[in-house]
Coordinates of C-alpha atoms in Angstrom, one line a residue:
M351 CA 89.6 108.2 72.5
G352 CA 91.8 109.6 75.2
G353 CA 89.8 112.2 77.1
S354 CA 86.7 113.6 76.7
F355 CA 84.5 115.1 73.5
L356 CA 85.3 118.9 73.8
E357 CA 89.0 117.3 74.4
A358 CA 88.4 115.9 70.9
L359 CA 87.9 119.3 69.3
T360 CA 90.2 121.5 68.0
E361 CA 90.7 125.4 69.4
R362 CA 88.1 126.6 66.5
Q363 CA 85.7 123.6 66.5
R364 CA 85.4 124.1 70.8
R365 CA 85.0 128.0 70.3
R366 CA 82.0 127.9 68.0
L367 CA 80.2 125.2 70.1
I368 CA 80.2 127.2 73.5
D369 CA 79.1 130.1 71.6
L370 CA 76.3 128.2 70.9
A371 CA 75.4 127.2 74.5
R372 CA 75.7 128.8 78.1
H373 CA 76.9 127.7 81.0
V374 CA 74.8 126.2 84.0
D375 CA 75.6 125.3 87.5
H376 CA 72.7 122.9 89.4
P377 CA 73.0 121.7 92.4
A378 CA 72.9 118.0 93.8
G379 CA 69.2 116.6 93.8
S380 CA 67.8 118.6 91.3
N381 CA 66.8 117.9 87.4
L382 CA 69.1 119.0 84.7
A383 CA 65.3 117.0 82.3
N384 CA 62.8 114.6 82.7
Q385 CA 62.2 111.2 80.6
S386 CA 59.6 112.2 77.0
D387 CA 60.4 116.1 77.7
P388 CA 60.0 117.2 73.6
V389 CA 63.0 119.0 72.9
P390 CA 65.9 118.0 75.6
P391 CA 69.2 120.7 74.7
V392 CA 72.6 118.5 74.7
L393 CA 74.2 118.7 77.8
I394 CA 78.0 118.6 78.2
L395 CA 79.1 118.2 81.7
Q396 CA 81.8 120.0 82.7
T397 CA 82.7 119.0 87.0
G398 CA 80.1 117.1 89.7
F399 CA 78.0 113.7 88.2
V400 CA 74.6 113.4 87.2
K401 CA 72.4 109.9 87.6
A402 CA 70.5 108.8 84.2
L403 CA 67.1 107.1 85.4
R404 CA 64.6 105.3 83.1
T405 CA 60.6 104.3 84.2
A406 CA 59.3 101.5 82.6
Q407 CA 56.1 102.1 83.3
G408 CA 54.2 104.9 84.9
D409 CA 53.7 103.2 88.1
T410 CA 57.3 101.7 88.6
P411 CA 59.8 103.0 90.2
P412 CA 63.0 104.9 87.7
M413 CA 65.8 103.1 87.5
I414 CA 69.2 104.3 87.1
V415 CA 70.7 103.0 83.8
D416 CA 74.1 105.2 83.5
L417 CA 76.1 107.8 85.6
F418 CA 78.0 111.0 83.8
G419 CA 81.2 112.2 85.2
A420 CA 82.7 115.5 83.9
G421 CA 84.2 115.3 80.3
D422 CA 80.5 113.4 79.1
V423 CA 78.0 114.2 77.2
L424 CA 73.9 113.9 78.0
G425 CA 71.4 113.8 75.3
L426 CA 73.4 113.0 73.1
E427 CA 71.5 109.7 71.4
D428 CA 68.1 112.3 71.4
C429 CA 70.5 114.7 69.5
L430 CA 70.9 112.8 66.8
I431 CA 67.8 111.0 65.9
G432 CA 66.1 114.4 66.7
G433 CA 63.8 112.9 69.3
S434 CA 62.2 113.6 72.9
S435 CA 64.7 112.7 76.3
H436 CA 64.8 108.7 76.9
L437 CA 66.0 108.7 80.3
A438 CA 65.9 111.4 83.1
Y439 CA 69.0 113.4 84.6
V440 CA 69.1 114.2 87.9
A441 CA 72.5 115.7 89.6
T442 CA 74.0 113.7 92.3
K443 CA 76.5 116.7 93.4
P444 CA 76.7 119.7 92.3
V445 CA 77.0 120.3 88.1
R446 CA 78.0 123.1 85.6
V447 CA 76.9 121.8 82.2
L448 CA 77.0 123.3 79.0
E449 CA 73.9 123.2 77.4
V450 CA 73.2 123.2 74.1
P451 CA 70.1 123.2 72.3
Q452 CA 69.2 120.2 70.3
K453 CA 69.1 121.6 67.3
A454 CA 71.3 124.1 67.1
F455 CA 74.1 120.7 67.9
R456 CA 72.9 118.9 65.8
R457 CA 74.0 121.3 63.6
F458 CA 77.1 121.8 65.1
L459 CA 77.5 118.1 64.0
H460 CA 76.4 118.1 60.8
D461 CA 78.7 121.1 59.8
H462 CA 82.0 119.8 61.6
K463 CA 82.6 115.9 60.2
H464 CA 85.8 115.5 63.0
A465 CA 83.2 116.7 65.9
M466 CA 80.5 114.7 64.4
S467 CA 83.2 111.4 64.4
A468 CA 84.0 112.6 68.2
A469 CA 80.8 112.0 69.5
A470 CA 79.7 108.5 67.7
E471 CA 82.7 107.7 69.5
A472 CA 82.7 109.2 72.8
L473 CA 78.6 107.4 72.3
A474 CA 80.2 104.3 71.5
F475 CA 82.2 103.6 74.5
R476 CA 79.5 103.9 76.5
L477 CA 76.8 101.6 75.0
R478 CA 80.1 99.1 75.1
R479 CA 80.0 100.2 79.3
R480 CA 76.4 99.5 79.5
D481 CA 76.3 96.1 77.7
A482 CA 79.2 95.1 79.9
A483 CA 76.7 95.9 82.6
L484 CA 74.0 94.0 81.2
G485 CA 76.2 91.2 80.8
F486 CA 75.8 90.6 85.0
A487 CA 71.9 91.1 85.4
P488 CA 72.1 86.9 85.6
A489 CA 74.5 87.1 88.6
K490 CA 73.8 87.3 92.0
V491 CA 73.7 90.5 94.0
R492 CA 76.8 90.3 95.3
S493 CA 78.7 89.8 91.5
R494 CA 76.9 92.5 89.9
L495 CA 77.4 95.2 92.8
T496 CA 80.6 94.4 92.6
A497 CA 81.1 94.2 89.7
F498 CA 79.2 98.1 89.4
L499 CA 81.7 99.4 92.1
A500 CA 84.7 98.2 89.6
R501 CA 83.4 100.1 87.0
L502 CA 82.8 103.2 89.4
Q503 CA 86.7 102.2 90.7
V504 CA 88.4 102.9 87.3
V505 CA 86.0 105.5 85.6
Y506 CA 85.7 107.8 88.9
G507 CA 88.1 106.6 91.5
I508 CA 90.4 109.1 92.8
P509 CA 93.7 107.3 94.1
G510 CA 94.9 107.4 97.4
E511 CA 97.6 106.1 99.5
D512 CA 95.4 103.2 101.2
G513 CA 92.8 103.1 98.2
V514 CA 90.4 104.0 96.0
V515 CA 87.7 107.0 96.6
I516 CA 84.5 106.8 95.4
D517 CA 82.9 110.0 96.2
V518 CA 80.1 109.9 93.1
G519 CA 76.7 110.9 95.6
L520 CA 75.7 107.4 95.4
N521 CA 73.6 106.2 97.9
H522 CA 73.1 102.2 99.2
A523 CA 69.3 103.1 97.1
D524 CA 70.9 104.2 94.5
L525 CA 73.3 101.1 94.3
A526 CA 70.0 98.8 94.5
S527 CA 68.3 101.0 91.6
A528 CA 71.9 101.2 89.1
I529 CA 72.2 97.1 89.8
G530 CA 68.7 96.1 89.8
A531 CA 68.4 94.2 93.7
S532 CA 66.7 96.0 96.7
A533 CA 68.0 98.4 98.8
A534 CA 68.4 95.8 102.2
S535 CA 70.0 93.1 99.6
V536 CA 73.1 95.9 98.8
T537 CA 72.9 97.3 102.7
S538 CA 73.9 93.2 103.6
E539 CA 76.7 93.1 101.1
M540 CA 78.0 95.8 101.5
V541 CA 78.6 95.1 105.1
K542 CA 80.2 91.9 104.2
L543 CA 82.4 93.6 101.9
K544 CA 83.8 96.3 105.6
N545 CA 84.1 93.2 107.2
E546 CA 85.7 91.3 104.7
G547 CA 88.5 94.3 104.7
Y548 CA 87.7 95.6 100.7
L549 CA 86.0 98.9 101.9
T550 CA 84.6 101.2 104.3
T551 CA 81.9 104.2 103.8
G552 CA 81.5 107.2 104.5
Y553 CA 78.0 109.6 104.3
K554 CA 77.2 108.6 99.8
T555 CA 80.9 108.0 99.1
I556 CA 82.6 104.7 99.3
H557 CA 87.0 104.1 100.4
V558 CA 88.1 101.0 98.5
K559 CA 90.7 99.4 100.4
K560 CA 91.1 96.1 98.3
Q561 CA 91.3 95.8 94.2
L562 CA 87.7 94.9 93.4
R563 CA 87.9 92.8 89.9
E564 CA 85.0 91.8 88.0
D565 CA 86.7 88.4 87.2
G566 CA 87.5 87.9 89.8
P567 CA 87.3 87.9 94.1
P568 CA 85.5 89.7 95.7
L569 CA 82.6 88.7 93.0
F570 CA 82.4 84.9 94.8
P571 CA 82.3 83.6 97.9
A572 CA 85.4 82.2 98.6
P573 CA 84.5 78.0 98.3
A574 CA 83.6 76.5 101.7
G575 CA 86.1 73.0 102.4
T576 CA 86.0 70.2 99.7
R577 CA 83.9 67.7 102.6
R578 CA 85.0 64.6 102.0
I579 CA 82.3 61.6 101.4
S580 CA 83.1 58.8 102.9
Q581 CA 82.3 55.3 100.2
M582 CA 79.5 53.0 101.3
K583 CA 81.8 50.1 102.4
L584 CA 80.4 46.4 101.5
R585 CA 80.7 43.7 103.4
R586 CA 83.2 40.9 102.5
R587 CA 79.4 38.4 102.3
E588 CA 77.9 41.1 99.3
L589 CA 81.1 41.8 97.8
S590 CA 81.6 38.2 96.9
R591 CA 78.3 37.4 96.1
A592 CA 78.2 40.6 93.8
S593 CA 81.9 39.2 92.1
A594 CA 79.7 35.5 91.5
E595 CA 76.9 37.1 90.4
A596 CA 78.4 39.6 87.6
P597 CA 78.5 37.8 83.7
A598 CA 81.0 36.6 82.3
V599 CA 82.7 38.2 79.8

């Protein structure tokens, strides 16, 4: 799919969907939906960024499981099964959304096969990205962090003359939550990446100066030089004794 869900629709379908919806603006830090909301609306993000959080148990801190940008559809999974919200959504930057009641959006998809296909394709792409992220779960903090930043750089980065700017409203605590690490360890690795010349940081922004790759540096630090271990030298008498005691072939 080359563009967003809305771009994949026909002009007639877009007008119909907009008739069913309303535009809503949210400031940074506001909750767009809570986990377990009974009938959450479908939100089509038009501007800004939203982090999706999931709490495993009532007494555990929420973990960031995804990040949404302009063109993305929030609550699509819940709409397709007609269930409650399985995620909470918090704006990391000021956002404008097209809010569609869940039942109305589901009827719209059932009435327009092309729209249903576009929604399924958008969901499939997002699930593939989530699966790729889960593949780094057993890796060290540096690998998980660099892989996450590399994806942000590719999907939401703003190219410039001297690098790529990631301006999605995430702080170090958010990065730690997204990769399942402590804030202290993420801060430590960010300092290393800055000292190595890969990036600089500002207020909730990251300026990538050198290419971050999931399949190469700096996922793993450069290996230290190989240390040669000298072999043990046998004295001439011991060597002769060993040869004499060796069985004949």
